[in-house]
mmCIF file of C-alpha atoms in Angstrom:
data_model
loop_
_atom_site.group_PDB
_atom_site.id
_atom_site.type_symbol
_atom_site.label_atom_id
_atom_site.label_comp_id
_atom_site.label_asym_id
_atom_site.label_seq_id
_atom_site.Cartn_x
_atom_site.Cartn_y
_atom_site.Cartn_z
ATOM 1 C CA MET N 1 -24.524 -10.748 63.041
ATOM 2 C CA ASN N 2 -23.294 -11.213 67.353
ATOM 3 C CA ILE N 3 -20.494 -13.464 67.004
ATOM 4 C CA THR N 4 -19.070 -14.827 70.967
ATOM 5 C CA LEU N 5 -15.392 -16.225 71.006
ATOM 6 C CA ALA N 6 -14.600 -18.383 74.045
ATOM 7 C CA ALA N 7 -10.965 -18.012 74.479
ATOM 8 C CA GLY N 8 -8.150 -17.881 77.218
ATOM 9 C CA GLY N 9 -5.028 -18.583 79.664
ATOM 10 C CA THR N 10 -2.237 -17.378 76.657
ATOM 11 C CA GLY N 11 -1.432 -14.973 73.973
ATOM 12 C CA GLY N 12 -1.278 -18.927 71.188
ATOM 13 C CA HIS N 13 -4.946 -18.803 72.462
ATOM 14 C CA MET N 14 -5.716 -15.210 72.644
ATOM 15 C CA VAL N 15 -3.469 -13.681 69.245
ATOM 16 C CA PRO N 16 -5.717 -15.929 66.692
ATOM 17 C CA ALA N 17 -9.065 -14.468 68.648
ATOM 18 C CA HIS N 18 -7.889 -10.811 68.699
ATOM 19 C CA ALA N 19 -7.235 -11.248 64.985
ATOM 20 C CA LEU N 20 -10.448 -13.016 64.545
ATOM 21 C CA ALA N 21 -12.163 -9.915 66.598
ATOM 22 C CA ALA N 22 -10.557 -7.860 64.490
ATOM 23 C CA GLU N 23 -11.683 -8.787 61.482
ATOM 24 C CA LEU N 24 -15.273 -9.699 62.658
ATOM 25 C CA LYS N 25 -15.337 -6.291 63.895
ATOM 26 C CA ALA N 26 -14.104 -4.724 60.255
ATOM 27 C CA ARG N 27 -16.926 -6.826 58.841
ATOM 28 C CA GLY N 28 -19.407 -4.847 60.688
ATOM 29 C CA HIS N 29 -20.414 -7.762 62.892
ATOM 30 C CA GLY N 30 -21.427 -8.100 67.264
ATOM 31 C CA VAL N 31 -18.190 -9.516 68.180
ATOM 32 C CA MET N 32 -17.744 -10.664 72.128
ATOM 33 C CA LEU N 33 -14.855 -12.209 74.437
ATOM 34 C CA VAL N 34 -15.647 -14.965 76.525
ATOM 35 C CA THR N 35 -12.267 -15.510 78.679
ATOM 36 C CA ASP N 36 -10.566 -15.865 82.157
ATOM 37 C CA GLU N 37 -8.330 -13.601 84.435
ATOM 38 C CA ARG N 38 -5.259 -14.771 82.615
ATOM 39 C CA GLY N 39 -6.255 -14.370 79.285
ATOM 40 C CA ALA N 40 -7.813 -10.945 80.140
ATOM 41 C CA ARG N 41 -4.214 -9.865 81.938
ATOM 42 C CA ILE N 42 -2.018 -10.080 78.723
ATOM 43 C CA PRO N 43 -1.623 -5.754 77.049
ATOM 44 C CA ALA N 44 -2.393 -4.412 73.671
ATOM 45 C CA LEU N 45 -5.235 -7.253 72.743
ATOM 46 C CA PHE N 46 -8.909 -6.385 72.293
ATOM 47 C CA GLU N 47 -9.039 -3.470 73.341
ATOM 48 C CA GLY N 48 -12.385 -1.780 72.596
ATOM 49 C CA VAL N 49 -14.548 -5.830 72.654
ATOM 50 C CA PRO N 50 -16.778 -6.142 75.733
ATOM 51 C CA THR N 51 -15.083 -8.640 77.703
ATOM 52 C CA HIS N 52 -16.296 -11.133 80.103
ATOM 53 C CA ILE N 53 -14.106 -13.428 82.748
ATOM 54 C CA LEU N 54 -15.857 -17.365 82.823
ATOM 55 C CA PRO N 55 -14.634 -19.569 85.710
ATOM 56 C CA ALA N 56 -13.207 -22.430 83.575
ATOM 57 C CA GLY N 57 -11.200 -25.299 86.084
ATOM 58 C CA ARG N 58 -8.418 -27.432 84.320
ATOM 59 C CA LEU N 59 -8.634 -31.576 85.217
ATOM 60 C CA GLY N 60 -5.613 -31.498 87.058
ATOM 61 C CA GLY N 61 -4.270 -32.664 90.824
ATOM 62 C CA GLY N 62 -5.901 -36.149 91.189
ATOM 63 C CA PRO N 63 -9.894 -36.582 92.453
ATOM 64 C CA ILE N 64 -9.745 -33.454 94.395
ATOM 65 C CA GLY N 65 -8.617 -31.039 91.761
ATOM 66 C CA TRP N 66 -11.508 -33.107 88.955
ATOM 67 C CA VAL N 67 -14.536 -32.409 91.388
ATOM 68 C CA LYS N 68 -12.954 -28.989 91.689
ATOM 69 C CA ALA N 69 -12.502 -28.591 88.264
ATOM 70 C CA LEU N 70 -15.558 -30.149 86.891
ATOM 71 C CA PHE N 71 -17.602 -27.155 89.926
ATOM 72 C CA ALA N 72 -16.131 -24.038 87.980
ATOM 73 C CA VAL N 73 -16.583 -26.134 84.992
ATOM 74 C CA MET N 74 -20.802 -26.075 86.113
ATOM 75 C CA ALA N 75 -20.629 -22.213 87.697
ATOM 76 C CA GLY N 76 -18.216 -21.000 84.266
ATOM 77 C CA ARG N 77 -21.177 -22.967 81.750
ATOM 78 C CA ARG N 78 -24.287 -21.424 83.779
ATOM 79 C CA GLU N 79 -22.398 -17.654 83.792
ATOM 80 C CA ALA N 80 -22.094 -18.286 80.252
ATOM 81 C CA LYS N 81 -25.668 -18.804 79.146
ATOM 82 C CA ALA N 82 -27.021 -15.998 81.275
ATOM 83 C CA LEU N 83 -24.402 -13.928 79.319
ATOM 84 C CA TYR N 84 -25.873 -15.212 76.063
ATOM 85 C CA ARG N 85 -29.218 -14.421 76.453
ATOM 86 C CA GLU N 86 -28.523 -10.739 76.906
ATOM 87 C CA PHE N 87 -26.064 -10.922 74.030
ATOM 88 C CA THR N 88 -27.748 -13.232 71.925
ATOM 89 C CA PRO N 89 -24.466 -14.882 69.419
ATOM 90 C CA ASP N 90 -25.453 -16.643 65.934
ATOM 91 C CA ALA N 91 -22.498 -18.332 66.263
ATOM 92 C CA VAL N 92 -19.444 -19.221 69.534
ATOM 93 C CA VAL N 93 -16.004 -19.286 68.208
ATOM 94 C CA GLY N 94 -14.069 -21.276 70.350
ATOM 95 C CA PHE N 95 -9.995 -21.305 70.813
ATOM 96 C CA GLY N 96 -8.803 -23.942 72.589
ATOM 97 C CA GLY N 97 -7.970 -24.245 76.152
ATOM 98 C CA TYR N 98 -9.983 -25.138 79.481
ATOM 99 C CA PRO N 99 -10.923 -21.774 79.753
ATOM 100 C CA ALA N 100 -13.558 -21.489 76.382
ATOM 101 C CA PHE N 101 -14.432 -24.833 77.788
ATOM 102 C CA PRO N 102 -17.897 -23.687 79.972
ATOM 103 C CA ALA N 103 -18.802 -20.876 76.675
ATOM 104 C CA LEU N 104 -18.702 -23.962 74.357
ATOM 105 C CA LEU N 105 -21.110 -26.037 77.257
ATOM 106 C CA ALA N 106 -23.018 -22.968 77.133
ATOM 107 C CA ALA N 107 -23.940 -22.535 73.365
ATOM 108 C CA ASN N 108 -24.106 -26.295 73.172
ATOM 109 C CA ALA N 109 -27.205 -26.266 75.518
ATOM 110 C CA LEU N 110 -28.659 -22.891 74.103
ATOM 111 C CA GLY N 111 -28.307 -25.073 70.858
ATOM 112 C CA ILE N 112 -26.423 -22.855 69.009
ATOM 113 C CA GLN N 113 -23.772 -22.958 66.620
ATOM 114 C CA THR N 114 -20.134 -23.209 67.184
ATOM 115 C CA ILE N 115 -16.986 -23.152 65.496
ATOM 116 C CA LEU N 116 -13.448 -24.267 66.682
ATOM 117 C CA HIS N 117 -9.956 -22.986 65.591
ATOM 118 C CA GLU N 118 -6.995 -25.328 66.364
ATOM 119 C CA GLN N 119 -3.903 -23.824 66.693
ATOM 120 C CA ASN N 120 -1.105 -26.699 66.944
ATOM 121 C CA ALA N 121 -0.924 -29.958 64.769
ATOM 122 C CA VAL N 122 -1.965 -31.838 67.407
ATOM 123 C CA LEU N 123 -6.061 -31.605 68.662
ATOM 124 C CA GLY N 124 -5.846 -29.806 71.841
ATOM 125 C CA ARG N 125 -8.227 -31.584 74.943
ATOM 126 C CA VAL N 126 -11.159 -28.746 74.718
ATOM 127 C CA ASN N 127 -11.589 -29.925 71.124
ATOM 128 C CA ARG N 128 -10.743 -33.046 71.429
ATOM 129 C CA LEU N 129 -14.722 -33.462 73.232
ATOM 130 C CA LEU N 130 -16.482 -30.740 72.060
ATOM 131 C CA ALA N 131 -15.803 -31.616 68.365
ATOM 132 C CA GLY N 132 -18.085 -33.733 67.851
ATOM 133 C CA ARG N 133 -21.262 -31.210 68.456
ATOM 134 C CA ALA N 134 -19.000 -27.793 65.699
ATOM 135 C CA ALA N 135 -20.530 -27.053 63.027
ATOM 136 C CA ALA N 136 -17.025 -26.881 61.732
ATOM 137 C CA ILE N 137 -14.014 -27.202 62.666
ATOM 138 C CA ALA N 138 -10.652 -24.646 61.411
ATOM 139 C CA THR N 139 -6.885 -26.210 61.640
ATOM 140 C CA ALA N 140 -3.647 -24.649 61.183
ATOM 141 C CA TYR N 141 -2.096 -27.288 59.282
ATOM 142 C CA PRO N 142 -2.702 -30.111 57.028
ATOM 143 C CA GLU N 143 -1.894 -33.019 59.229
ATOM 144 C CA VAL N 144 -3.310 -33.014 62.112
ATOM 145 C CA GLU N 145 -3.079 -35.655 65.195
ATOM 146 C CA ARG N 146 -5.769 -36.791 67.416
ATOM 147 C CA LEU N 147 -8.323 -35.939 64.938
ATOM 148 C CA LYS N 148 -10.680 -38.949 64.680
ATOM 149 C CA PRO N 149 -11.318 -40.070 61.315
ATOM 150 C CA ARG N 150 -15.284 -39.414 61.754
ATOM 151 C CA HIS N 151 -14.711 -35.529 62.392
ATOM 152 C CA THR N 152 -11.860 -34.877 59.337
ATOM 153 C CA ALA N 153 -15.785 -33.990 56.704
ATOM 154 C CA LYS N 154 -16.517 -31.246 59.024
ATOM 155 C CA VAL N 155 -12.618 -29.595 58.676
ATOM 156 C CA ALA N 156 -11.245 -26.145 56.797
ATOM 157 C CA LEU N 157 -8.340 -26.284 56.384
ATOM 158 C CA VAL N 158 -7.703 -22.475 57.113
ATOM 159 C CA GLY N 159 -4.605 -21.784 59.506
ATOM 160 C CA ASN N 160 -3.444 -19.875 62.235
ATOM 161 C CA PRO N 161 -4.818 -16.109 62.646
ATOM 162 C CA VAL N 162 -2.452 -13.549 62.918
ATOM 163 C CA ARG N 163 -2.342 -9.900 63.071
ATOM 164 C CA GLU N 164 -2.541 -7.703 59.901
ATOM 165 C CA SER N 165 0.305 -6.303 61.127
ATOM 166 C CA VAL N 166 2.562 -9.429 61.063
ATOM 167 C CA ALA N 167 0.283 -11.092 57.452
ATOM 168 C CA ARG N 168 1.730 -7.880 56.068
ATOM 169 C CA LEU N 169 5.167 -8.092 56.635
ATOM 170 C CA GLY N 170 5.272 -11.098 54.255
ATOM 171 C CA THR N 171 4.763 -9.029 51.034
ATOM 172 C CA MET N 172 7.960 -6.755 51.511
ATOM 173 C CA PRO N 173 11.336 -7.032 50.825
ATOM 174 C CA PHE N 174 13.826 -9.069 53.475
ATOM 175 C CA PRO N 175 15.930 -6.416 55.995
ATOM 176 C CA GLU N 176 18.780 -5.839 53.952
ATOM 177 C CA PHE N 177 21.686 -8.430 55.233
ATOM 178 C CA ASP N 178 25.156 -9.178 54.086
ATOM 179 C CA ASP N 179 28.727 -8.789 54.834
ATOM 180 C CA THR N 180 29.218 -6.006 56.895
ATOM 181 C CA ALA N 181 24.965 -5.458 58.020
ATOM 182 C CA PRO N 182 24.427 -5.726 61.562
ATOM 183 C CA LEU N 183 22.793 -9.467 62.393
ATOM 184 C CA LYS N 184 19.012 -8.722 64.618
ATOM 185 C CA ILE N 185 18.305 -11.710 66.511
ATOM 186 C CA LEU N 186 14.700 -12.142 67.947
ATOM 187 C CA VAL N 187 14.466 -14.002 70.861
ATOM 188 C CA THR N 188 10.729 -15.134 72.002
ATOM 189 C CA GLY N 189 10.064 -17.565 74.491
ATOM 190 C CA GLY N 190 6.136 -17.049 74.160
ATOM 191 C CA SER N 191 3.620 -14.438 75.913
ATOM 192 C CA GLN N 192 5.056 -16.147 79.158
ATOM 193 C CA GLY N 193 8.814 -16.335 78.376
ATOM 194 C CA ALA N 194 11.846 -19.007 78.709
ATOM 195 C CA THR N 195 13.959 -19.463 81.694
ATOM 196 C CA VAL N 196 15.835 -22.639 79.506
ATOM 197 C CA LEU N 197 16.584 -19.983 76.367
ATOM 198 C CA GLY N 198 18.042 -16.995 78.893
ATOM 199 C CA GLN N 199 20.180 -19.912 79.541
ATOM 200 C CA VAL N 200 21.712 -20.642 76.093
ATOM 201 C CA VAL N 201 21.276 -17.989 73.814
ATOM 202 C CA PRO N 202 23.423 -15.726 75.553
ATOM 203 C CA ASP N 203 27.171 -18.358 75.563
ATOM 204 C CA ALA N 204 25.656 -19.156 72.451
ATOM 205 C CA LEU N 205 26.325 -15.548 70.825
ATOM 206 C CA GLY N 206 29.710 -15.615 72.692
ATOM 207 C CA MET N 207 30.575 -18.400 70.810
ATOM 208 C CA LEU N 208 30.017 -17.034 66.897
ATOM 209 C CA PRO N 209 33.148 -16.310 64.984
ATOM 210 C CA PRO N 210 34.268 -12.857 64.984
ATOM 211 C CA LYS N 211 33.095 -11.749 61.594
ATOM 212 C CA LEU N 212 28.822 -12.616 63.272
ATOM 213 C CA ARG N 213 29.702 -11.937 66.910
ATOM 214 C CA HIS N 214 30.085 -8.169 66.817
ATOM 215 C CA ARG N 215 27.516 -7.300 64.351
ATOM 216 C CA LEU N 216 25.498 -8.699 66.477
ATOM 217 C CA GLN N 217 22.052 -6.642 68.514
ATOM 218 C CA VAL N 218 19.561 -9.043 70.341
ATOM 219 C CA ILE N 219 15.683 -8.626 71.447
ATOM 220 C CA GLN N 220 15.052 -11.312 73.527
ATOM 221 C CA GLN N 221 12.032 -11.533 76.071
ATOM 222 C CA CYS N 222 12.981 -12.567 79.806
ATOM 223 C CA ARG N 223 10.862 -14.279 82.168
ATOM 224 C CA PRO N 224 10.878 -10.907 85.194
ATOM 225 C CA ASP N 225 12.543 -13.389 87.084
ATOM 226 C CA ASP N 226 15.583 -14.194 85.253
ATOM 227 C CA ILE N 227 16.085 -10.650 83.044
ATOM 228 C CA GLU N 228 18.447 -9.230 85.741
ATOM 229 C CA ALA N 229 21.207 -12.721 85.142
ATOM 230 C CA VAL N 230 20.038 -12.350 81.565
ATOM 231 C CA ARG N 231 20.918 -9.053 81.633
ATOM 232 C CA ASN N 232 24.117 -9.350 83.304
ATOM 233 C CA ARG N 233 25.455 -11.820 80.851
ATOM 234 C CA TYR N 234 25.725 -10.673 78.020
ATOM 235 C CA ALA N 235 27.183 -6.839 79.477
ATOM 236 C CA ALA N 236 29.403 -9.678 80.246
ATOM 237 C CA LEU N 237 30.045 -11.223 77.103
ATOM 238 C CA ASN N 238 29.726 -6.938 75.956
ATOM 239 C CA ILE N 239 26.933 -7.612 73.529
ATOM 240 C CA PRO N 240 24.427 -5.758 72.676
ATOM 241 C CA ALA N 241 21.037 -6.823 73.572
ATOM 242 C CA GLU N 242 17.497 -5.154 74.526
ATOM 243 C CA LEU N 243 15.495 -7.228 77.223
ATOM 244 C CA LEU N 244 12.009 -7.059 77.557
ATOM 245 C CA THR N 245 9.394 -9.336 79.845
ATOM 246 C CA TYR N 246 6.837 -9.145 77.118
ATOM 247 C CA ILE N 247 6.676 -7.926 73.576
ATOM 248 C CA GLU N 248 3.857 -5.336 72.499
ATOM 249 C CA ASP N 249 4.878 -4.543 69.343
ATOM 250 C CA MET N 250 5.963 -7.292 68.179
ATOM 251 C CA PRO N 251 5.049 -6.690 64.180
ATOM 252 C CA ASP N 252 7.934 -3.700 64.557
ATOM 253 C CA ARG N 253 10.020 -6.093 65.541
ATOM 254 C CA LEU N 254 10.028 -9.293 63.780
ATOM 255 C CA ALA N 255 10.144 -6.760 61.004
ATOM 256 C CA GLU N 256 13.964 -5.856 61.434
ATOM 257 C CA ALA N 257 14.634 -9.149 62.355
ATOM 258 C CA HIS N 258 16.876 -11.567 60.472
ATOM 259 C CA LEU N 259 16.615 -14.703 62.739
ATOM 260 C CA VAL N 260 14.431 -15.791 65.264
ATOM 261 C CA ILE N 261 14.855 -17.624 68.062
ATOM 262 C CA ALA N 262 11.874 -19.095 69.563
ATOM 263 C CA ARG N 263 9.535 -21.990 71.272
ATOM 264 C CA ALA N 264 7.270 -24.283 68.499
ATOM 265 C CA GLY N 265 3.692 -22.769 70.130
ATOM 266 C CA ALA N 266 0.674 -22.266 66.834
ATOM 267 C CA SER N 267 1.435 -18.702 66.267
ATOM 268 C CA THR N 268 5.001 -18.104 66.644
ATOM 269 C CA ILE N 269 4.814 -20.307 63.777
ATOM 270 C CA ALA N 270 2.472 -18.809 61.906
ATOM 271 C CA GLU N 271 3.415 -14.762 62.495
ATOM 272 C CA LEU N 272 7.105 -16.541 61.465
ATOM 273 C CA THR N 273 5.557 -17.634 58.523
ATOM 274 C CA ALA N 274 3.593 -15.377 57.077
ATOM 275 C CA ALA N 275 6.317 -12.803 57.946
ATOM 276 C CA GLY N 276 8.881 -15.392 56.982
ATOM 277 C CA ARG N 277 11.773 -15.017 58.733
ATOM 278 C CA PRO N 278 14.128 -17.862 59.280
ATOM 279 C CA ALA N 279 13.951 -19.515 62.715
ATOM 280 C CA ILE N 280 15.864 -22.185 65.860
ATOM 281 C CA LEU N 281 12.809 -23.596 67.337
ATOM 282 C CA ILE N 282 13.480 -24.939 71.307
ATOM 283 C CA PRO N 283 9.564 -27.118 70.960
ATOM 284 C CA LEU N 284 8.192 -26.798 74.951
ATOM 285 C CA PRO N 285 9.009 -30.534 76.527
ATOM 286 C CA ILE N 286 5.719 -30.158 78.424
ATOM 287 C CA ALA N 287 3.955 -28.977 76.313
ATOM 288 C CA THR N 288 0.560 -31.470 76.317
ATOM 289 C CA ASP N 289 1.211 -33.975 73.432
ATOM 290 C CA ASP N 290 3.874 -32.721 72.278
ATOM 291 C CA HIS N 291 2.238 -30.473 70.381
ATOM 292 C CA GLN N 292 5.563 -27.820 70.204
ATOM 293 C CA THR N 293 7.753 -30.806 67.653
ATOM 294 C CA VAL N 294 4.631 -30.898 65.886
ATOM 295 C CA ASN N 295 3.573 -27.693 65.037
ATOM 296 C CA ALA N 296 7.264 -27.244 63.689
ATOM 297 C CA ARG N 297 7.618 -29.768 61.596
ATOM 298 C CA GLU N 298 5.774 -28.447 58.794
ATOM 299 C CA MET N 299 8.109 -25.181 58.258
ATOM 300 C CA ALA N 300 12.051 -27.900 59.319
ATOM 301 C CA ARG N 301 11.043 -29.649 56.566
ATOM 302 C CA ALA N 302 9.793 -27.010 54.177
ATOM 303 C CA GLY N 303 14.319 -25.550 55.515
ATOM 304 C CA GLY N 304 12.437 -21.782 57.533
ATOM 305 C CA ALA N 305 13.987 -23.556 60.376
ATOM 306 C CA ARG N 306 15.799 -25.743 62.282
ATOM 307 C CA MET N 307 14.429 -27.181 65.418
ATOM 308 C CA ILE N 308 16.506 -28.197 68.960
ATOM 309 C CA PRO N 309 14.912 -30.193 71.031
ATOM 310 C CA GLN N 310 15.488 -28.687 74.441
ATOM 311 C CA ASP N 311 17.959 -31.949 75.689
ATOM 312 C CA GLU N 312 19.895 -31.588 72.818
ATOM 313 C CA PHE N 313 19.702 -27.606 74.134
ATOM 314 C CA SER N 314 23.448 -26.309 74.132
ATOM 315 C CA PRO N 315 25.155 -22.726 74.045
ATOM 316 C CA GLU N 316 27.478 -25.208 71.696
ATOM 317 C CA VAL N 317 25.047 -26.017 69.836
ATOM 318 C CA LEU N 318 22.908 -23.188 69.174
ATOM 319 C CA SER N 319 25.803 -21.886 67.933
ATOM 320 C CA ALA N 320 26.813 -23.886 65.609
ATOM 321 C CA GLN N 321 22.438 -23.485 64.158
ATOM 322 C CA ILE N 322 23.430 -19.821 64.615
ATOM 323 C CA ALA N 323 26.330 -19.656 61.717
ATOM 324 C CA ALA N 324 25.295 -22.399 60.126
ATOM 325 C CA ILE N 325 21.580 -20.305 59.181
ATOM 326 C CA ALA N 326 23.475 -16.082 58.743
ATOM 327 C CA GLY N 327 27.110 -17.446 58.301
ATOM 328 C CA ASP N 328 26.088 -16.869 55.004
ATOM 329 C CA ALA N 329 23.083 -13.387 53.150
ATOM 330 C CA GLN N 330 22.555 -16.396 50.449
ATOM 331 C CA ALA N 331 21.358 -19.141 53.018
ATOM 332 C CA LEU N 332 19.135 -16.578 55.389
ATOM 333 C CA SER N 333 17.737 -15.156 52.531
ATOM 334 C CA ASN N 334 16.455 -19.158 51.397
ATOM 335 C CA ALA N 335 15.748 -20.125 54.856
ATOM 336 C CA ALA N 336 13.337 -16.573 55.003
ATOM 337 C CA GLU N 337 11.375 -18.081 51.280
ATOM 338 C CA ARG N 338 11.190 -21.077 52.853
ATOM 339 C CA ALA N 339 9.711 -19.760 55.757
ATOM 340 C CA LEU N 340 7.347 -17.625 53.320
ATOM 341 C CA SER N 341 6.232 -20.274 51.481
ATOM 342 C CA VAL N 342 4.550 -22.375 54.019
ATOM 343 C CA GLY N 343 2.787 -19.019 55.922
ATOM 344 C CA ARG N 344 -1.694 -18.944 55.643
ATOM 345 C CA PRO N 345 -1.785 -15.339 55.513
ATOM 346 C CA HIS N 346 -5.415 -15.206 54.694
ATOM 347 C CA ALA N 347 -6.330 -17.231 57.733
ATOM 348 C CA THR N 348 -8.000 -14.550 59.462
ATOM 349 C CA HIS N 349 -10.417 -13.632 55.576
ATOM 350 C CA ASP N 350 -10.674 -17.419 55.789
ATOM 351 C CA LEU N 351 -11.489 -17.996 59.614
ATOM 352 C CA ALA N 352 -13.991 -15.395 59.173
ATOM 353 C CA ASP N 353 -15.958 -16.175 55.552
ATOM 354 C CA LEU N 354 -15.892 -19.772 57.617
ATOM 355 C CA VAL N 355 -17.363 -18.286 61.165
ATOM 356 C CA GLU N 356 -20.197 -16.447 58.584
ATOM 357 C CA ARG N 357 -21.558 -18.850 56.862
ATOM 358 C CA ILE N 358 -22.275 -20.818 60.064
ATOM 359 C CA ALA N 359 -23.499 -17.941 61.900
ATOM 360 C CA GLY N 360 -25.604 -17.579 59.215
ATOM 361 C CA GLY N 361 -27.261 -20.605 58.455
ATOM 362 C CA ALA N 362 -25.597 -21.942 55.965
ATOM 363 C CA ALA N 363 -23.053 -25.028 55.047
ATOM 364 C CA PRO N 364 -19.879 -24.206 55.734
ATOM 365 C CA LEU N 365 -17.445 -24.746 52.703
ATOM 366 C CA LEU N 366 -14.325 -26.462 53.748
ATOM 367 C CA VAL N 367 -11.157 -24.183 52.725
ATOM 368 C CA GLY N 368 -9.370 -27.445 52.768
ATOM 369 C CA LYS N 369 -9.049 -30.377 54.936
ATOM 370 C CA ALA N 370 -6.889 -32.084 57.155
ATOM 371 C CA GLU N 371 -5.707 -35.837 57.668
ATOM 372 C CA PRO N 372 -5.083 -37.513 61.079
ATOM 373 C CA PHE N 373 -1.265 -39.499 61.122
ATOM 374 C CA ALA N 374 0.476 -40.911 63.015
ATOM 375 C CA MET N 375 2.875 -39.240 64.908
ATOM 376 C CA GLN N 376 6.461 -39.414 64.046
ATOM 377 C CA ALA N 377 10.288 -39.889 65.955
ATOM 378 C CA PRO N 378 10.646 -35.971 65.895
ATOM 379 C CA SER N 379 13.345 -35.149 62.864
ATOM 380 C CA GLY N 380 16.632 -33.642 64.938
ATOM 381 C CA MET N 381 17.318 -30.340 63.751
ATOM 382 C CA GLY N 382 14.987 -30.410 60.277
ATOM 383 C CA VAL N 383 16.231 -29.584 57.337
ATOM 384 C CA PRO N 384 18.830 -27.313 56.668
ATOM 385 C CA ALA N 385 18.649 -24.344 56.137
#
C-alpha cells in the first residue's frame, strides 16, 4: 500500500512520523512525507523517504494573518491534490499541526481515508477541526482533553511512536549508579532548545551537595544564541558539560543518562517512558492549551517524574529536586521503574497496524479508548520518586 504522512513544524510532530515511516517501509509499503520547510530542516529524519514541501498557513496575527493563512492552506490543498493524483495514497496519516492541514483537507476532498495521530494529552487545533472526517484518531494518552464525546468511538489508544533504538532501552538494565559512580544528567528543551534551562540548570547543579556535584557529567542542549553564555557558566562552576545545539544521537545519550531535565513535549515524554528514564519536567507555559502540563501529569502521578511550573523554576527549587531524586541510588532506580511503567514502547507497531487496517478498507480494530476529561489544576511537583 501507499501511505502519505503529513507532519511538520517541530520534532514533536516529525519524530513519531519518522518512526511510523520506518515501520511501514519495513512492512513493504510505499511511504511519502508531506511537510513544511521547518520540518524538512530537522536533521537525521526521513532519509530515503520522498518528501514534498507544501505551503501551510498558521492562524494568528489578526484578520490579515487569518487571510494569509487561508490562502496558504488553500494553495497547499491544491498542491496536495495534484500530488495525490501522481502518488495515490491508500491513506493519509496526519500528525497534527498546521503543516498537516492542507494534506488532510486534500485527502478529504478526494475521498482518501485519513487517520489522525495526537501526540499530546490535549487534542490539537487541527485535529479538532478534522476529527469528524477521520476514519480513526490514534492517541498517546488514555485521557485526552478537548476530545468531543461523539468522537470517542473512533479513538485508538496506541501511544506515541518512538524510534526502535529508544524503545529497546526499556528492555536493558538502568545505567549502573551507586555512591561513587558518575551522575550523568541529560538536559534537553526539545528540538528547538529552551533558554530558561540554560539560565537555571548550571546554577542549580552548582548548588548540589559536594557528594553529588563532584560526580556530575552533563550533556545539555542549548539554543545557538545561548550556548556560549551557558558554556562560560559551567566553566566558572567547574562542572564538566558537553553542550550541543541539537542532539542527533538521542538514543545513545538516553542510554547513558541517569536523570533527564526537560520540557514536557509529547515526544520527550514518550522517549523517557519507553526507555525508563526518570525526569524533572518543566512544561512550556505558552504551549497551546497548556498541553505540556497535561502531558506531564501521567508520568508525574506514576512517580517517574517531578514537574516544576516555569514560574517556580529556580536554581534553588531545581537543586532540591535533583538531590531528592539522585541523592539515593535506590530512589533513582525506583523512579526509573515508575517511568517505564507508563511507557508504551509498542506504539509504532500498534499505529502501523491501525494504518494498515484503515488503508486496506477494514474497520479499525481499536487498541483502547481515550476518554475526554476536564482539565485539573497542576499539582506542583507531582508525585515524589
